[in-house]
Coordinates of C-alpha atoms in Angstrom, one line a residue:
M5 CA 11.4 7.0 51.0
V6 CA 10.8 7.1 54.9
I7 CA 7.3 5.7 55.7
D8 CA 5.4 5.8 59.0
T9 CA 5.0 1.9 59.6
A10 CA 2.2 2.5 62.4
D11 CA -0.1 3.6 60.5
K12 CA 0.7 2.8 56.4
L13 CA -2.9 3.6 55.4
S14 CA -3.1 7.1 56.8
F15 CA 0.3 7.7 55.9
F16 CA -0.4 6.9 52.2
K17 CA -3.7 8.7 52.0
D18 CA -2.4 11.8 53.5
L19 CA 0.7 11.4 50.9
Y20 CA -1.9 11.1 48.1
E21 CA -4.0 14.0 49.2
D22 CA -1.0 16.0 49.5
A23 CA 0.4 15.1 46.0
R24 CA -3.0 15.7 44.3
S25 CA -3.6 19.1 46.2
Y26 CA -0.2 20.2 44.7
S27 CA -1.0 19.7 41.2
Q28 CA -4.9 20.3 41.4
D29 CA -4.6 23.3 38.7
L30 CA -3.1 20.8 36.4
Y31 CA -6.2 18.1 36.4
D32 CA -8.5 21.5 36.6
N33 CA -6.9 22.3 32.9
L34 CA -7.1 18.5 31.9
E35 CA -10.7 18.7 32.5
K36 CA -11.1 21.9 30.5
W37 CA -8.9 20.7 27.7
L38 CA -11.2 17.6 27.7
K39 CA -14.4 19.6 27.2
Q40 CA -12.9 21.9 24.6
Y41 CA -11.9 18.9 22.6
K42 CA -16.1 17.4 23.0
G43 CA -16.9 21.0 21.9
S44 CA -17.9 22.5 25.2
K45 CA -19.9 26.2 24.5
E46 CA -18.7 27.4 28.0
C47 CA -17.3 31.1 27.4
D48 CA -14.0 31.9 29.5
D49 CA -14.8 35.5 30.2
G50 CA -17.6 34.2 32.3
G51 CA -20.4 35.4 29.8
N52 CA -23.1 33.5 28.5
D53 CA -22.8 29.9 27.0
F54 CA -22.3 30.4 22.8
L55 CA -25.0 29.5 20.7
T56 CA -22.9 26.8 18.7
V57 CA -19.5 25.8 18.2
R58 CA -16.9 25.4 15.2
N59 CA -15.2 22.6 17.1
V60 CA -11.6 23.3 15.0
T61 CA -10.0 21.6 17.9
Y62 CA -11.6 18.2 17.3
E63 CA -11.0 18.4 13.9
L64 CA -7.4 19.2 14.2
I65 CA -6.8 16.9 16.8
E66 CA -7.9 14.3 14.6
S67 CA -6.0 15.0 11.9
Q68 CA -2.9 14.0 13.6
V69 CA -4.1 10.8 14.5
T70 CA -2.0 7.8 13.1
S71 CA -2.2 4.0 13.4
Y72 CA 1.3 3.7 13.2
V73 CA 3.0 1.7 16.2
P74 CA 6.8 2.1 16.6
N75 CA 8.6 -1.6 15.9
P76 CA 11.2 -2.2 18.8
S77 CA 15.0 -1.9 17.8
V78 CA 17.3 -3.8 20.4
N79 CA 21.1 -3.5 20.5
P80 CA 23.6 -5.0 22.7
G81 CA 25.2 -2.4 25.0
V82 CA 28.5 -4.3 25.1
W83 CA 29.0 -6.1 21.7
S84 CA 29.7 -9.9 21.4
E85 CA 28.5 -12.3 19.3
R86 CA 26.5 -14.0 22.1
N87 CA 24.8 -10.6 22.5
E88 CA 24.0 -10.1 19.4
R89 CA 22.2 -13.3 19.1
N90 CA 20.2 -12.3 22.5
A91 CA 19.7 -8.4 21.1
H92 CA 17.9 -10.4 17.8
S93 CA 15.7 -12.6 20.8
V94 CA 14.8 -9.8 22.6
E95 CA 13.7 -7.9 19.4
Y96 CA 11.9 -10.7 18.5
L97 CA 10.0 -11.1 21.3
L98 CA 8.7 -7.5 21.5
R99 CA 7.5 -7.5 17.6
N100 CA 5.8 -10.7 18.5
L101 CA 4.0 -8.6 21.5
R102 CA 3.1 -5.9 19.5
D103 CA 0.8 -8.2 17.7
K104 CA -0.2 -10.1 20.4
L105 CA -1.6 -7.3 23.2
S106 CA -4.3 -4.9 21.8
Y107 CA -1.9 -2.0 21.0
E108 CA -3.9 -1.0 18.1
K109 CA -6.7 -0.3 20.3
M110 CA -4.3 1.3 22.8
N111 CA -2.6 3.4 20.5
D112 CA -6.0 4.7 19.4
L113 CA -6.7 6.4 22.7
D114 CA -3.1 7.2 23.3
E115 CA -3.2 9.4 19.6
R116 CA -6.1 11.1 21.2
Y117 CA -4.7 11.4 25.2
N118 CA -1.4 13.2 23.7
P119 CA -2.7 16.3 22.1
I120 CA -5.7 16.6 24.6
Y121 CA -4.1 16.4 27.8
G122 CA -0.2 17.1 26.8
G123 CA 0.7 13.2 27.4
S124 CA -0.5 10.1 28.5
V125 CA 0.4 7.1 31.2
W126 CA 1.3 3.5 30.3
L127 CA 1.3 1.0 33.1
T128 CA 3.4 -2.3 32.6
E129 CA 2.6 -5.2 34.8
W130 CA 3.6 -8.9 35.0
D131 CA 0.5 -10.7 35.3
N132 CA 0.8 -14.4 36.6
S133 CA -2.6 -15.3 36.3
I134 CA -2.0 -15.4 32.6
V135 CA -1.5 -19.3 32.4
T136 CA -1.4 -21.4 28.9
H137 CA -0.1 -24.7 28.8
N138 CA 3.3 -24.4 28.5
A139 CA 4.3 -20.9 30.6
V140 CA 3.0 -19.2 33.5
G141 CA 2.8 -15.6 33.5
D142 CA 2.8 -12.7 30.8
I143 CA 2.9 -8.9 30.1
R144 CA 0.0 -6.7 30.6
V145 CA -0.1 -3.3 29.0
S146 CA -2.4 -0.6 29.7
C147 CA -2.8 2.6 28.1
L148 CA -4.2 5.3 31.0
N149 CA -5.7 8.9 30.8
P150 CA -3.4 11.3 32.8
R151 CA -6.1 11.9 35.2
Q152 CA -5.6 8.6 36.8
F153 CA -2.3 9.6 37.3
T154 CA -0.5 11.5 40.6
G155 CA 3.1 11.9 40.5
Q156 CA 5.4 13.6 43.0
P157 CA 5.1 17.4 43.5
G158 CA 8.0 19.2 42.0
I159 CA 9.8 16.0 40.1
Y160 CA 9.0 16.0 36.5
D161 CA 10.2 12.6 35.4
V162 CA 9.2 9.2 36.4
K163 CA 12.5 7.6 36.7
D164 CA 13.6 10.4 39.4
M165 CA 10.1 10.1 41.4
E166 CA 10.5 8.6 44.9
Y167 CA 6.7 7.5 44.8
C168 CA 3.8 8.0 42.5
F169 CA 0.3 6.9 42.5
I170 CA -2.3 5.5 40.0
E171 CA -6.2 5.0 40.4
F172 CA -8.6 3.0 38.5
E173 CA -12.1 1.4 39.0
T174 CA -13.0 -2.2 39.6
T175 CA -15.5 -4.5 40.6
T176 CA -16.3 -6.2 44.5
D177 CA -15.6 -9.4 42.9
D178 CA -12.4 -8.3 41.2
I179 CA -11.1 -7.2 44.6
V180 CA -11.5 -10.2 46.1
R181 CA -10.2 -12.3 43.3
K182 CA -7.0 -10.0 42.9
Y183 CA -6.4 -9.0 46.6
G184 CA -7.4 -12.1 48.4
V185 CA -9.7 -10.2 50.9
S186 CA -13.0 -11.0 52.2
L187 CA -16.1 -9.8 50.4
E188 CA -16.6 -7.6 53.7
V189 CA -13.4 -5.8 53.0
A190 CA -14.1 -5.6 49.5
E191 CA -17.9 -4.1 50.0
N192 CA -16.1 -1.6 52.6
T193 CA -13.8 0.1 50.0
D194 CA -14.6 3.5 48.5
R195 CA -17.7 3.3 46.4
T196 CA -18.0 5.1 42.9
E197 CA -21.2 6.9 43.0
D198 CA -21.5 7.0 39.2
Y199 CA -22.2 3.5 38.8
H200 CA -24.6 2.9 41.6
D201 CA -22.0 1.4 44.0
K202 CA -21.3 -1.7 41.9
T203 CA -17.4 -0.6 41.4
A204 CA -14.9 1.2 43.5
T205 CA -12.0 3.2 43.1
I206 CA -8.7 1.5 43.7
Y207 CA -5.8 3.7 44.8
V208 CA -1.9 1.9 44.3
C209 CA 1.1 3.6 45.2
Y210 CA 4.6 2.7 43.5
Y211 CA 7.3 3.9 45.9
R212 CA 11.4 3.3 46.5
N213 CA 12.0 2.3 49.9
A214 CA 14.8 2.5 51.8
N215 CA 17.0 0.1 50.3
N216 CA 15.9 1.9 46.7
K217 CA 13.9 -1.2 45.8
V218 CA 10.3 -0.4 44.2
S219 CA 7.5 -1.5 46.3
Q220 CA 3.9 -1.4 46.4
Y221 CA 0.9 -0.4 48.6
I222 CA -2.8 -0.4 47.8
W223 CA -6.0 0.9 49.4
S224 CA -9.6 1.9 48.9
G225 CA -11.8 3.8 51.4
D226 CA -10.4 2.8 54.8
E227 CA -9.3 -0.9 53.6
E228 CA -5.7 -2.0 53.0
L229 CA -5.7 -4.4 50.0
S230 CA -2.0 -5.3 49.7
D231 CA 1.4 -3.9 51.1
I232 CA 4.5 -5.4 49.1
E233 CA 7.6 -4.4 50.1
D234 CA 10.3 -5.0 47.5
Y235 CA 7.6 -5.6 45.0
F236 CA 9.6 -7.2 42.1
A237 CA 11.4 -9.5 44.4
R238 CA 10.8 -13.1 44.2
K239 CA 9.4 -14.5 47.4
K240 CA 9.4 -17.5 49.5
D241 CA 7.4 -18.6 52.5
G242 CA 9.5 -17.6 55.4
E243 CA 9.2 -17.4 59.2
D244 CA 5.7 -17.4 60.8
G245 CA 4.1 -17.9 57.4
K246 CA 5.3 -14.7 56.2
K247 CA 7.0 -13.9 52.8
E248 CA 10.2 -13.0 52.6
N249 CA 12.6 -12.4 49.3
D250 CA 13.9 -15.4 47.6
E251 CA 17.7 -14.3 46.7
Y252 CA 18.7 -17.6 44.7
E253 CA 17.7 -20.4 42.6
T254 CA 19.6 -23.6 42.3
L255 CA 19.8 -25.6 39.5
D256 CA 18.7 -29.3 39.9
H257 CA 19.9 -30.3 36.2
D258 CA 21.8 -28.8 33.1
I259 CA 20.0 -26.1 31.2
V260 CA 20.5 -26.0 27.4
L261 CA 20.6 -22.4 26.1
S262 CA 19.4 -21.3 22.7
D263 CA 23.0 -21.6 21.2
G264 CA 23.3 -25.2 22.1
S265 CA 25.6 -24.6 24.9
I266 CA 25.1 -25.9 28.6
L267 CA 24.7 -23.9 31.8
P268 CA 25.8 -26.7 34.2
M269 CA 23.9 -27.7 37.1
M270 CA 27.4 -28.2 38.8
S271 CA 30.1 -25.0 38.7
E272 CA 33.7 -24.8 39.8
K273 CA 33.7 -23.1 43.0
I274 CA 35.7 -19.7 43.0
G275 CA 37.7 -18.5 45.9
K276 CA 38.0 -14.7 47.5
D277 CA 41.3 -14.8 45.5
G278 CA 39.3 -15.1 41.9
Q279 CA 41.2 -18.5 41.8
V280 CA 39.2 -22.1 41.1
E281 CA 39.3 -23.9 44.3
M282 CA 40.6 -27.4 43.8
E283 CA 40.6 -30.8 45.7
T284 CA 42.2 -33.9 45.8
I285 CA 40.3 -37.1 44.5
T286 CA 41.4 -40.8 43.8
S287 CA 41.3 -41.5 40.2
A288 CA 42.3 -44.7 37.9
A289 CA 45.8 -44.3 36.6
R290 CA 46.6 -44.6 33.3
T291 CA 49.6 -45.7 30.7
P292 CA 51.4 -43.0 28.2
D293 CA 49.1 -44.7 25.6
G294 CA 46.1 -43.9 27.8
L295 CA 44.9 -47.6 28.6
P296 CA 44.1 -48.3 32.5
A297 CA 47.3 -49.0 34.7
Y298 CA 47.3 -52.2 36.6
D299 CA 49.6 -53.1 39.4
S300 CA 50.7 -57.0 40.5
V301 CA 49.2 -57.8 44.1
D302 CA 50.3 -61.5 44.9
G303 CA 50.2 -62.5 41.3
I304 CA 46.6 -60.5 40.9
L305 CA 46.6 -57.5 38.5
V306 CA 44.6 -54.6 40.5
P307 CA 43.6 -51.3 38.9
K308 CA 46.4 -48.8 39.7
T309 CA 44.9 -45.3 41.3
I310 CA 46.7 -42.0 42.0
E311 CA 45.5 -38.9 43.6
V312 CA 44.8 -36.0 41.4
Q313 CA 43.9 -31.9 41.6
V314 CA 40.3 -31.5 40.1
P315 CA 38.3 -28.3 40.0
K316 CA 35.9 -28.5 43.3
L317 CA 32.2 -28.1 42.1
V318 CA 29.3 -26.9 43.6
K319 CA 25.7 -26.7 43.2
T320 CA 25.0 -23.8 40.5
K321 CA 23.2 -21.0 42.3
L322 CA 21.5 -18.4 40.3
P323 CA 20.7 -14.6 41.4
W324 CA 16.8 -14.0 40.8
Y325 CA 16.8 -11.0 38.5
T326 CA 15.1 -8.0 40.3
P327 CA 13.5 -5.2 37.8
S328 CA 14.6 -1.6 38.7
L329 CA 12.2 0.8 36.8
L330 CA 9.1 1.8 38.0
P331 CA 6.4 0.4 35.9
I332 CA 5.0 3.9 34.7
V333 CA 6.1 5.4 31.5
I334 CA 5.0 9.1 30.2
R335 CA 4.2 9.9 27.0
K336 CA 4.8 13.3 26.4
N337 CA 3.4 15.3 23.4
T338 CA 6.1 17.9 23.1
S339 CA 8.2 18.6 26.2
Q340 CA 7.9 21.6 28.3
E341 CA 10.2 22.9 31.2
K342 CA 9.1 21.7 34.4
S343 CA 5.8 20.1 33.5
L344 CA 4.5 16.1 34.3
F345 CA 3.2 15.8 30.9
G346 CA 4.0 17.8 27.6
Q347 CA 2.1 20.6 26.0
S348 CA -1.6 20.2 25.1
D349 CA -2.5 21.2 21.6
C350 CA -5.9 22.4 23.2
E351 CA -4.3 24.7 25.6
F352 CA -2.6 26.6 22.7
I353 CA -5.1 27.1 20.2
R354 CA -7.7 27.7 22.6
P355 CA -7.5 31.6 22.2
Q356 CA -8.7 31.0 18.6
Q357 CA -11.4 28.4 19.6
Q358 CA -12.9 30.9 21.8
A359 CA -13.1 33.7 19.6
I360 CA -14.2 31.1 16.2
N361 CA -16.7 30.3 19.0
K362 CA -17.9 33.8 19.5
I363 CA -17.8 35.1 15.8
E364 CA -19.9 31.8 14.7
S365 CA -22.3 32.3 17.6
R366 CA -22.9 35.8 16.6
I367 CA -23.3 34.4 12.7
L368 CA -26.0 32.1 13.9
E369 CA -27.6 35.1 15.8
K370 CA -27.6 37.2 13.0
L371 CA -29.3 34.4 10.7
I372 CA -31.9 33.7 13.3
K373 CA -32.9 37.0 13.5
G374 CA -32.2 38.7 10.3
G375 CA -34.4 38.1 7.4
V376 CA -36.9 39.4 4.8
F377 CA -40.2 40.6 6.4
P378 CA -43.5 41.2 4.9
L379 CA -45.0 44.7 5.4
I380 CA -48.7 44.3 6.0
P381 CA -51.4 47.3 6.2
D382 CA -52.5 48.2 9.6
D383 CA -56.2 47.3 8.7
A384 CA -55.5 44.2 6.7
D385 CA -57.5 41.4 7.3
I386 CA -54.5 39.0 7.9
V387 CA -53.3 36.8 10.7
L388 CA -50.0 36.7 11.0
N389 CA -49.7 33.4 12.4
N390 CA -47.9 31.1 9.8
S391 CA -44.2 30.3 9.3
I392 CA -44.0 32.6 6.5
L393 CA -45.7 35.4 7.8
E394 CA -45.5 35.6 12.1
H395 CA -42.8 38.0 11.8
G396 CA -44.5 40.7 9.5
F397 CA -45.0 44.1 10.3
R398 CA -48.2 46.2 10.0
V399 CA -48.0 50.0 9.3
K400 CA -50.6 52.4 8.2
Q401 CA -51.1 53.2 4.8
G402 CA -49.9 56.7 5.0
Q403 CA -46.8 55.6 5.9
Q404 CA -46.1 52.7 3.6
G405 CA -47.8 51.5 0.6
L406 CA -50.5 48.8 0.7
Y407 CA -47.9 45.8 0.4
D408 CA -44.4 45.8 0.7
R409 CA -41.5 43.9 2.2
L410 CA -38.7 44.9 4.6
D411 CA -35.0 43.4 4.4
L412 CA -33.3 43.4 7.8
Q413 CA -30.7 40.8 6.3
A414 CA -27.5 41.1 7.9
D415 CA -23.8 40.9 6.5
I416 CA -21.9 37.9 7.6
Q417 CA -19.0 37.8 5.1
R418 CA -16.6 39.7 7.3
D419 CA -17.4 37.3 10.3
I420 CA -16.9 34.4 8.1
I421 CA -13.6 35.5 6.9
Q422 CA -12.5 36.3 10.3
S423 CA -13.6 32.9 11.6
D424 CA -11.6 31.4 8.7
R425 CA -8.7 33.7 9.7
L426 CA -8.7 32.3 13.0
Y427 CA -9.4 28.9 11.9
D428 CA -5.8 29.1 9.7
H429 CA -4.0 30.8 13.1
A430 CA -5.0 27.8 15.0
K431 CA -3.4 25.4 11.9
R432 CA -0.2 27.2 12.1
I433 CA 0.1 27.1 15.7
L434 CA -0.2 23.5 15.2
G435 CA 2.0 23.3 12.2
I436 CA -0.9 21.3 10.0
S437 CA -1.3 22.9 6.5
D438 CA -4.4 21.8 4.1
S439 CA -2.0 18.9 1.9
F440 CA -1.2 17.4 5.6
Q441 CA -5.0 17.3 5.8
G442 CA -5.8 15.8 2.5
Q443 CA -7.4 19.5 1.6
Y444 CA -7.4 21.3 -1.7
D445 CA -4.3 23.6 -1.6
S446 CA -3.9 25.8 -4.6
S447 CA -0.2 26.6 -3.9
A448 CA 0.8 23.0 -4.9
Q449 CA 0.8 23.1 -8.9
S450 CA 2.3 19.5 -8.7
G451 CA 2.1 15.9 -7.0
R452 CA 5.8 16.2 -6.3
A453 CA 5.3 19.8 -4.7
K454 CA 2.4 18.7 -3.0
Q455 CA 4.3 15.6 -1.9
I456 CA 7.0 18.2 -0.4
Q457 CA 4.1 20.2 1.2
V458 CA 3.1 17.3 3.5
Q459 CA 6.8 16.4 4.1
Q460 CA 7.2 19.7 5.3
S461 CA 4.1 19.7 7.5
A462 CA 5.1 16.2 8.8
G463 CA 8.3 17.5 9.7
R464 CA 7.1 20.1 12.3
L465 CA 5.1 17.3 13.9
D466 CA 8.1 15.1 14.1
S467 CA 8.9 16.2 17.8
K468 CA 5.8 14.4 18.3
R469 CA 6.8 11.1 16.7
K470 CA 9.8 11.1 18.7
M471 CA 8.4 11.6 22.0
K472 CA 6.2 8.8 21.0
N473 CA 9.0 6.5 19.9
A474 CA 11.0 7.3 23.0
A475 CA 8.3 6.3 25.1
Y476 CA 7.8 2.7 23.4
A477 CA 11.6 2.4 24.0
E478 CA 11.0 2.7 27.9
M479 CA 8.1 0.6 27.9
D480 CA 10.4 -2.0 25.9
E481 CA 13.0 -1.9 28.3
I482 CA 10.9 -2.5 31.3
I483 CA 9.0 -5.6 29.4
F484 CA 12.5 -6.9 29.0
Q485 CA 13.0 -6.4 32.2
Y486 CA 9.9 -8.6 33.5
Y487 CA 11.4 -11.2 31.3
L488 CA 14.3 -11.6 32.8
A489 CA 12.8 -11.9 36.1
Y490 CA 9.8 -13.6 35.8
A491 CA 9.7 -15.7 32.5
D492 CA 10.6 -19.1 33.5
E493 CA 9.9 -21.1 30.9
P494 CA 11.4 -20.4 27.4
R495 CA 9.0 -18.4 25.2
P496 CA 8.6 -19.5 21.4
V497 CA 8.6 -16.6 19.2
T498 CA 8.5 -15.9 15.3
Y499 CA 10.8 -13.5 13.2
K500 CA 10.6 -13.2 9.0
D501 CA 14.1 -13.9 7.3
E502 CA 15.8 -11.8 4.6
Q503 CA 13.5 -13.8 2.2
G504 CA 10.2 -13.1 3.8
R505 CA 9.8 -16.8 5.2
T506 CA 8.9 -16.7 9.0
Q507 CA 11.3 -18.9 11.3
N508 CA 10.9 -20.0 14.7
A509 CA 13.2 -18.5 17.3
Q510 CA 12.7 -18.4 21.1
F511 CA 13.3 -16.4 24.6
N512 CA 15.1 -17.9 27.3
R513 CA 16.3 -15.9 30.4
Y514 CA 19.0 -18.3 31.2
D515 CA 20.7 -17.2 27.7
F516 CA 21.7 -13.6 29.4
I517 CA 23.3 -15.5 32.2
E518 CA 27.0 -14.3 32.9
R519 CA 29.8 -15.3 35.2
D520 CA 32.5 -12.6 36.8
E521 CA 36.1 -13.1 37.7
T522 CA 34.8 -14.2 41.2
G523 CA 32.7 -16.7 40.0
E524 CA 29.3 -15.2 40.3
Y525 CA 26.6 -15.4 38.0
Y526 CA 24.6 -12.3 36.9
Y527 CA 22.2 -11.1 34.2
E528 CA 23.7 -9.2 31.4
D529 CA 21.1 -6.6 30.7
R530 CA 22.7 -4.0 29.3
Y531 CA 21.2 -3.5 26.2
L532 CA 20.2 -0.2 24.3
F533 CA 16.5 -0.1 23.4
S534 CA 15.1 2.5 20.6
A535 CA 12.4 2.6 17.9
D536 CA 12.5 1.5 14.3
A537 CA 12.6 4.8 12.4
S538 CA 11.7 3.1 9.4
A539 CA 8.5 2.2 10.8
D540 CA 7.4 5.6 10.4
V541 CA 7.0 5.1 6.6
E542 CA 3.8 3.5 7.1
R543 CA 2.0 7.2 7.4
D544 CA 2.5 7.1 3.4
R545 CA 2.8 3.6 2.0
A546 CA 1.6 4.9 -1.4
T547 CA 4.9 6.9 -1.5
L548 CA 6.5 3.9 -0.5
W549 CA 5.2 1.6 -3.2
E550 CA 6.2 4.0 -5.8
E551 CA 9.7 4.3 -4.6
N552 CA 9.8 0.8 -4.7
R553 CA 8.6 0.7 -8.1
L554 CA 11.3 3.3 -9.2
N555 CA 13.9 1.3 -8.0
F556 CA 12.8 -1.8 -9.6
Q557 CA 12.6 -0.4 -13.2
S558 CA 15.9 1.5 -12.6
G559 CA 17.4 -1.8 -11.9
A560 CA 18.6 -1.1 -8.5
Y561 CA 17.6 -4.7 -7.7
G562 CA 18.9 -6.4 -10.6
N563 CA 17.6 -7.1 -14.2
P564 CA 14.1 -6.4 -13.9
Q565 CA 13.8 -9.2 -16.4
D566 CA 14.7 -11.6 -13.7
L567 CA 13.0 -13.6 -11.9
E568 CA 15.3 -13.4 -8.9
T569 CA 14.8 -9.3 -9.2
L570 CA 11.1 -9.6 -9.5
L571 CA 11.1 -11.6 -6.5
I572 CA 12.9 -9.0 -4.2
F573 CA 10.2 -6.4 -5.7
W574 CA 7.3 -8.2 -4.4
Q575 CA 9.0 -9.2 -1.1
N576 CA 9.4 -5.5 -0.7
M577 CA 6.3 -4.7 -1.6
E578 CA 4.8 -7.4 0.6
K579 CA 6.8 -5.5 3.8
A580 CA 5.1 -2.4 2.5
H581 CA 2.1 -4.1 3.1
Y582 CA 0.6 -4.0 -0.5
P583 CA -2.5 -5.7 -1.3
W584 CA -1.9 -9.2 -2.9
A585 CA 1.7 -9.1 -2.9
H586 CA 2.3 -12.3 -0.7
D587 CA 0.2 -14.3 -3.4
N588 CA 3.0 -12.7 -6.1
V589 CA 5.6 -13.7 -3.7
E590 CA 4.3 -17.2 -3.5
R591 CA 3.8 -17.4 -7.4
I592 CA 7.1 -16.6 -8.1
R593 CA 8.8 -18.5 -5.8
T594 CA 6.9 -21.6 -7.2
R595 CA 8.0 -20.8 -10.6
I596 CA 11.9 -20.3 -9.8
A597 CA 11.4 -23.8 -7.9
E598 CA 10.0 -25.1 -10.9
I599 CA 12.5 -24.0 -13.5
A600 CA 15.1 -24.9 -10.9
Q601 CA 14.0 -28.7 -11.0
M602 CA 13.5 -28.3 -14.6
Q603 CA 17.3 -27.2 -15.0
Q604 CA 18.5 -30.4 -12.5
M605 CA 16.2 -32.9 -14.4
Q606 CA 18.0 -31.3 -17.9
A607 CA 21.7 -31.3 -16.3
Q608 CA 20.9 -35.2 -15.0
M609 CA 19.6 -36.1 -18.6
A610 CA 22.8 -34.4 -20.2
Q611 CA 24.9 -36.1 -17.8
L612 CA 23.2 -39.6 -18.5
Q613 CA 23.7 -38.8 -22.2
A614 CA 27.4 -38.0 -21.5
D615 CA 27.6 -41.5 -19.8
N616 CA 25.9 -43.4 -22.2
A617 CA 27.9 -41.9 -25.2
A618 CA 31.0 -42.5 -23.3
Q619 CA 30.1 -46.0 -22.7
A620 CA 29.1 -46.9 -26.3
D621 CA 32.5 -45.4 -27.4
K622 CA 34.2 -47.8 -25.3
I623 CA 32.0 -50.9 -26.5
N624 CA 32.8 -49.9 -30.2
K625 CA 36.6 -49.5 -29.4
M626 CA 36.4 -53.1 -28.1
N627 CA 34.3 -54.4 -31.0
N628 CA 36.6 -53.0 -33.5
P629 CA 38.8 -55.9 -35.5
E630 CA 42.0 -54.2 -35.3
N631 CA 41.5 -53.7 -31.4
I632 CA 40.6 -57.6 -31.6
M633 CA 43.6 -58.5 -33.3
A634 CA 46.1 -56.2 -31.2
Y635 CA 44.7 -58.0 -28.0
A636 CA 45.0 -61.2 -29.4
Q637 CA 48.6 -60.8 -30.6
A638 CA 49.2 -59.1 -27.2
L639 CA 47.7 -62.1 -25.4
G640 CA 49.9 -64.9 -27.5
G641 CA 52.9 -62.9 -27.0
M642 CA 52.3 -63.4 -23.2
Q643 CA 51.7 -67.2 -23.3
N644 CA 54.9 -67.6 -25.2
Q645 CA 56.9 -66.0 -22.6

């Protein structure tokens, strides 16, 4: 992107205003859909506000909310045993981050942003202010409201954008602390009126410079807060105190990799022809037997030396890894053509919501204005001022009996039927059935039939889960690139083995270092990221438990009477989060260990008894008189000789 360097602040402010204006209709719709979700009484045809709202939008959106967070799955783009090990370490790292970061809270927002707005925005950053006793820097992930994001006009995929913007509110103290500006500058930023000037709105632009490198510009109001060219590159102090890119790191010691191999401090120098450069050195000569060789000089033995060719060694220089992806990922609800976000559920059921609101308002009006009213003689000495008689009617005696009643109750049954009919329309549009919502469904006559109905309904919503999985996979790739670039220290991670035991491992960015034919070191980053589809069974754990029981009873894991088979069953139940399954696993493991120990002791005792029996048999044979006499005769014969 070509930038006006003479006045960057004005350039980026104008760029933001143009991009925002281009998509103003979209942001107006986002606001309208949010109000719909919250039960707005506004009428689209410009009439008076509705008297009441039957908020089917809220109900249908909330029925789709799931707490399931996709598990990462990583595979090497180019297979080798080393790449396979590295893929596992990346997967372990990402799984640990799922537990470490507040994904559950962000997912709760995300599950509502998507059906309301049609999408959500995820920002992934590396934060060097996160410091522990053995590591500097870590990942920070945020789920943003789509109204906080502005994309490049006419471009609908973040990966294809030359620039994009995010905006957020923060405090004056945080501006001073985070961007290193003075308090005067921080107080001159774009104040947020809703918070009585205590916070400011910050605008961040991520863009690609002329070299296609991701850069960052931050401002607020008329104040520039940060301007970083080639944002992801390592920086070092250059001339005049300015920061410049740091291209390489030079090793000052050997680095031990996770598999025990060494990344050496000194490496062979590779020439332009791809061959190892050699140099001549003087070395001690040796005999064919490998012993030091000596020459006699004036009767004195001195070590013999020879000149040999050896590879020329230089300090190992490793390039700093630089992430190439913008830190923004958009999760779409369901895809639609030429759209920054996906399709909003609110948009598609809005006609039904508006019609239901009209009918429900009419029902309420009928109920309020209708009723049974008393008829009272005109000359009756009764004051109509209590709750029952305040709406009575006075009539002349000749027109009506002395006292009577007038039934003005309206028929609302047809209104109710039509309201429910529109509600069913909205559900069918979104692919939601009564069974999916856990409501009574007379069409399912058996448990299996209801299960099939739920699965069919879930199948129609599968597209939304696929888009969620895809967004998490994109975020995982960004996180992987950050760790290659900035995680200087090995990061400890844990995982569970096939026996369900917790094991230790580590992510070490140096494990991904490779060397090409020209001698250049590089990071092997060709890994494939996806979501583990098996994690989606979290939506129906009861079904998973039942399937596991059936497999156990049918002997799929082995003889159900064996403790080993029982252990496999409870390990699977533990993975499916069955209550107290872990306690049963440990109990069975202890029992198996006790039986193994008992069997070992019995084997040792049997061996000892066999050894004792053999020894006793040997002694008995030696004490046998016939054997003693034969031995004496043999001994006497030897002496006579």
